[in-house]
Amino acid sequence: MTENTRRDFLKQAALGTAAFLAYPTARALGANDRVRVGMIGVGNRGQDLLKEVMAVPNTQLVAIADVYSRRHDEAKQLAPGISTFDDHRRLLDMKDIDAVIVASPLHTHARHFLDTLAAGKDLYSEKTLTWSIPEAEQCTAAAKASSRVVQIGLQWESSGALADARKWIKDGMVGKVTQVNSWMSRNTPHGKGQWVRAVPSDCTPQNVNWSAFLNGRPDRPFDPYRLINWRLFWEFSGGNVTENAVHQFAWIMSALDLPLPTAAYMSGGVFSEKDGREVPDTIAITLDFPNDLVVTWQSTFSNSHYELGEHVLGSDGTIEHTWGESDMTTAESGERVRYFPEKVNRSHGAAVLGKAPAQDHMGNWIDCVRSRKTPNAPVEIGYRSAVAVHMANLAFRQKQRVTLDMAKATKPDF
Ligand SMILES: NC(=O)c1ccc[n+]([C@@H]2O[C@H](COP(=O)([O-])OP(=O)(O)OC[C@H]3O[C@@H](n4cnc5c(N)ncnc54)[C@H](O)[C@@H]3O)[C@@H](O)[C@H]2O)c1
């Protein structure tokens, strides 16, 4: 496919999906009604979410759609009696489904998002909202034009740590924040690449709806490696920036109530995982925000010592949010949020350990499906975090500083 035909195709695909946005009215649920759920994409993450939704009281998993028959069998093991489809549109045709969870690869999120809303179902859609900025705009507009309840799979939006950080910031304990530094790091044994998954022997053309997986990407013979390892390639993925930075940018943007970044810079490359992947394993991002703020994010796949976290640096105090890094004195590990006063400006301030309880992100969505309230991670934080990560990836791929205007004017490509 030439560059031009590919662009035309992307444009037509976007228009084609937009053309049938006519939101039917779904059944009104009473406070005690059972919520009937369908799922699109039931791989690794999808099977976790399947277990989560089945654990929510008075909720029933009715059907799943996945392009790979192995996932049908795995889902049936977890939820016997469900219907299974290899085309998500058959699932959306089911009148007795109220709400749909999407955990498909990134390049299919926009299609599944728009089709689910068009079918009149409420939606839980995994992060990152979409593969590109134009798709993010289209999905946000569609969500706003519908009355559907939309939760994005940014589960840190339901964390107690976010509630604590917001309160400390609102109460003026942090002062003026000019910098937030964040990081995320992982490691694997020598010879084993981060994210690389073995291709099961039953992953054959007979068992996979290959054209549905491609979802408009240039046609080619069946390629099981790309189906299973879609994360490693730009045409399906945004790499670790859309996989993980998005969680942390959403958390930071929510804590500080930030608008979209004004500019992004990103350096790095494929330095440790030289296995043919396209997306970088080593990354340093800088985002500029209005009103004197810089946010950084660093990531590596060949050292996990500091795991992940954020440092919010204010004139009057510091917020330290860490996950996994163990405390040498207490031997505790896991998520922790702490506040430390800047003694020069808060001489009587004391350190505080965050204690707010986390909410169940899936349970919050189901509650909102019944109450019609706005869930903890609505489409707008999905949009803001998606634009931020796509600006960073564009800066990396264009090898230059990318402003918000430049990013919005860039046609998606891979
Ligand atoms: N919120 C989190 O913490 C979190 C964690 C992991 C993954 N995720 C997200 O979940 C999504 C899935 O990731 P994963 O690791 O489960 O990937 P995966 O490859 O294990 O699962 C994706 C599934 O979607 C199926 N699929 C592919 N194209 C499809 C289509 N057109 N229609 C229906 N099914 C299709 C595949 O066969 C596969 O079973 C990604 O967006 C990822 O970013 C979120």
mmCIF file of C-alpha atoms and ligand atoms in Angstrom, residues 39-49 65-69 71 74 85-88 102-109 111-112 124 126-128 152-156 197 208-209 211-215 227-231 242-244 246-247, ligand 1:
data_model
loop_
_atom_site.group_PDB
_atom_site.id
_atom_site.type_symbol
_atom_site.label_atom_id
_atom_site.label_comp_id
_atom_site.label_asym_id
_atom_site.label_seq_id
_atom_site.Cartn_x
_atom_site.Cartn_y
_atom_site.Cartn_z
ATOM 1 C CA MET A 39 -16.584 -8.491 26.455
ATOM 2 C CA ILE A 40 -14.567 -7.724 23.332
ATOM 3 C CA GLY A 41 -10.973 -9.013 23.419
ATOM 4 C CA VAL A 42 -10.445 -11.675 26.079
ATOM 5 C CA GLY A 43 -6.669 -12.188 26.094
ATOM 6 C CA ASN A 44 -4.356 -11.507 28.993
ATOM 7 C CA ARG A 45 -5.946 -8.371 30.411
ATOM 8 C CA GLY A 46 -9.431 -9.317 29.259
ATOM 9 C CA GLN A 47 -9.364 -12.493 31.357
ATOM 10 C CA ASP A 48 -8.398 -10.470 34.444
ATOM 11 C CA LEU A 49 -11.271 -8.082 33.780
ATOM 12 C CA ALA A 65 -16.087 -11.718 21.174
ATOM 13 C CA ASP A 66 -12.501 -12.501 20.266
ATOM 14 C CA VAL A 67 -10.866 -13.125 16.901
ATOM 15 C CA TYR A 68 -8.986 -16.182 18.259
ATOM 16 C CA SER A 69 -10.943 -19.361 19.085
ATOM 17 C CA ARG A 71 -9.855 -17.280 23.852
ATOM 18 C CA GLU A 74 -10.478 -20.021 27.898
ATOM 19 C CA PHE A 85 -18.224 -14.796 18.600
ATOM 20 C CA ASP A 86 -15.233 -14.054 16.371
ATOM 21 C CA ASP A 87 -16.786 -10.765 15.183
ATOM 22 C CA HIS A 88 -17.581 -8.115 17.810
ATOM 23 C CA VAL A 102 -13.214 -3.754 25.632
ATOM 24 C CA ALA A 103 -9.720 -5.199 26.172
ATOM 25 C CA SER A 104 -8.584 -5.577 22.568
ATOM 26 C CA PRO A 105 -5.275 -4.382 21.062
ATOM 27 C CA LEU A 106 -4.809 -0.604 20.896
ATOM 28 C CA HIS A 107 -5.317 -0.219 17.137
ATOM 29 C CA THR A 108 -8.852 -1.642 17.489
ATOM 30 C CA HIS A 109 -9.954 0.441 20.519
ATOM 31 C CA ARG A 111 -13.652 0.860 16.384
ATOM 32 C CA HIS A 112 -14.824 -1.103 19.412
ATOM 33 C CA TYR A 124 -15.521 0.014 29.936
ATOM 34 C CA GLU A 126 -9.040 -0.302 28.285
ATOM 35 C CA LYS A 127 -6.373 2.366 28.107
ATOM 36 C CA THR A 128 -4.942 4.007 26.106
ATOM 37 C CA ILE A 152 -11.582 4.033 30.822
ATOM 38 C CA GLY A 153 -9.314 1.288 32.186
ATOM 39 C CA LEU A 154 -7.123 3.805 34.022
ATOM 40 C CA GLN A 155 -7.626 2.090 37.361
ATOM 41 C CA TRP A 156 -5.339 4.453 39.281
ATOM 42 C CA ARG A 197 4.814 -14.023 24.352
ATOM 43 C CA VAL A 208 -8.214 -16.702 13.873
ATOM 44 C CA ASN A 209 -10.364 -14.046 12.191
ATOM 45 C CA SER A 211 -8.932 -9.582 8.849
ATOM 46 C CA ALA A 212 -10.834 -8.516 11.990
ATOM 47 C CA PHE A 213 -7.527 -8.325 13.853
ATOM 48 C CA LEU A 214 -5.962 -6.237 11.065
ATOM 49 C CA ASN A 215 -8.929 -3.856 11.349
ATOM 50 C CA LEU A 227 -1.246 -11.217 16.492
ATOM 51 C CA ILE A 228 0.202 -12.380 19.809
ATOM 52 C CA ASN A 229 2.926 -9.706 20.084
ATOM 53 C CA TRP A 230 1.052 -6.707 18.641
ATOM 54 C CA ARG A 231 2.507 -4.506 21.435
ATOM 55 C CA THR A 242 0.635 3.925 25.655
ATOM 56 C CA GLU A 243 0.991 0.831 27.851
ATOM 57 C CA ASN A 244 2.289 2.443 31.044
ATOM 58 C CA VAL A 246 -0.554 6.756 30.194
ATOM 59 C CA HIS A 247 -1.494 5.482 33.690
HETATM 60 N N1 LIG B 1 -5.304 -1.291 32.691
HETATM 61 C C1 LIG B 1 -4.259 -2.082 32.776
HETATM 62 O O1 LIG B 1 -3.568 -2.135 33.789
HETATM 63 C C2 LIG B 1 -3.910 -2.953 31.603
HETATM 64 C C3 LIG B 1 -2.986 -4.004 31.777
HETATM 65 C C4 LIG B 1 -2.677 -4.784 30.663
HETATM 66 C C5 LIG B 1 -3.240 -4.508 29.436
HETATM 67 N N2 LIG B 1 -4.116 -3.468 29.299
HETATM 68 C C6 LIG B 1 -4.719 -3.150 27.991
HETATM 69 O O2 LIG B 1 -5.585 -4.198 27.618
HETATM 70 C C7 LIG B 1 -5.600 -4.329 26.191
HETATM 71 C C8 LIG B 1 -5.303 -5.779 25.811
HETATM 72 O O3 LIG B 1 -4.003 -6.124 26.246
HETATM 73 P P1 LIG B 1 -3.618 -7.682 26.452
HETATM 74 O O4 LIG B 1 -2.292 -7.746 27.061
HETATM 75 O O5 LIG B 1 -4.745 -8.377 27.090
HETATM 76 O O6 LIG B 1 -3.504 -8.150 24.926
HETATM 77 P P2 LIG B 1 -3.773 -9.639 24.401
HETATM 78 O O7 LIG B 1 -3.151 -9.740 23.071
HETATM 79 O O8 LIG B 1 -3.398 -10.639 25.451
HETATM 80 O O9 LIG B 1 -5.373 -9.684 24.280
HETATM 81 C C9 LIG B 1 -6.059 -9.029 23.250
HETATM 82 C C10 LIG B 1 -7.157 -9.980 22.783
HETATM 83 O O10 LIG B 1 -7.918 -9.297 21.784
HETATM 84 C C11 LIG B 1 -8.167 -10.237 20.721
HETATM 85 N N3 LIG B 1 -8.421 -9.431 19.516
HETATM 86 C C12 LIG B 1 -7.549 -8.924 18.618
HETATM 87 N N4 LIG B 1 -8.216 -8.215 17.672
HETATM 88 C C13 LIG B 1 -9.530 -8.287 17.990
HETATM 89 C C14 LIG B 1 -10.704 -7.787 17.381
HETATM 90 N N5 LIG B 1 -10.651 -7.035 16.268
HETATM 91 N N6 LIG B 1 -11.898 -8.103 17.940
HETATM 92 C C15 LIG B 1 -11.963 -8.869 19.081
HETATM 93 N N7 LIG B 1 -10.869 -9.373 19.687
HETATM 94 C C16 LIG B 1 -9.677 -9.076 19.159
HETATM 95 C C17 LIG B 1 -6.934 -11.113 20.673
HETATM 96 O O11 LIG B 1 -7.203 -12.361 20.059
HETATM 97 C C18 LIG B 1 -6.602 -11.254 22.154
HETATM 98 O O12 LIG B 1 -7.239 -12.378 22.742
HETATM 99 C C19 LIG B 1 -4.593 -3.327 25.664
HETATM 100 O O13 LIG B 1 -5.233 -2.161 25.279
HETATM 101 C C20 LIG B 1 -3.696 -3.054 26.867
HETATM 102 O O14 LIG B 1 -3.118 -1.792 26.845
HETATM 103 C C21 LIG B 1 -4.459 -2.709 30.371
#
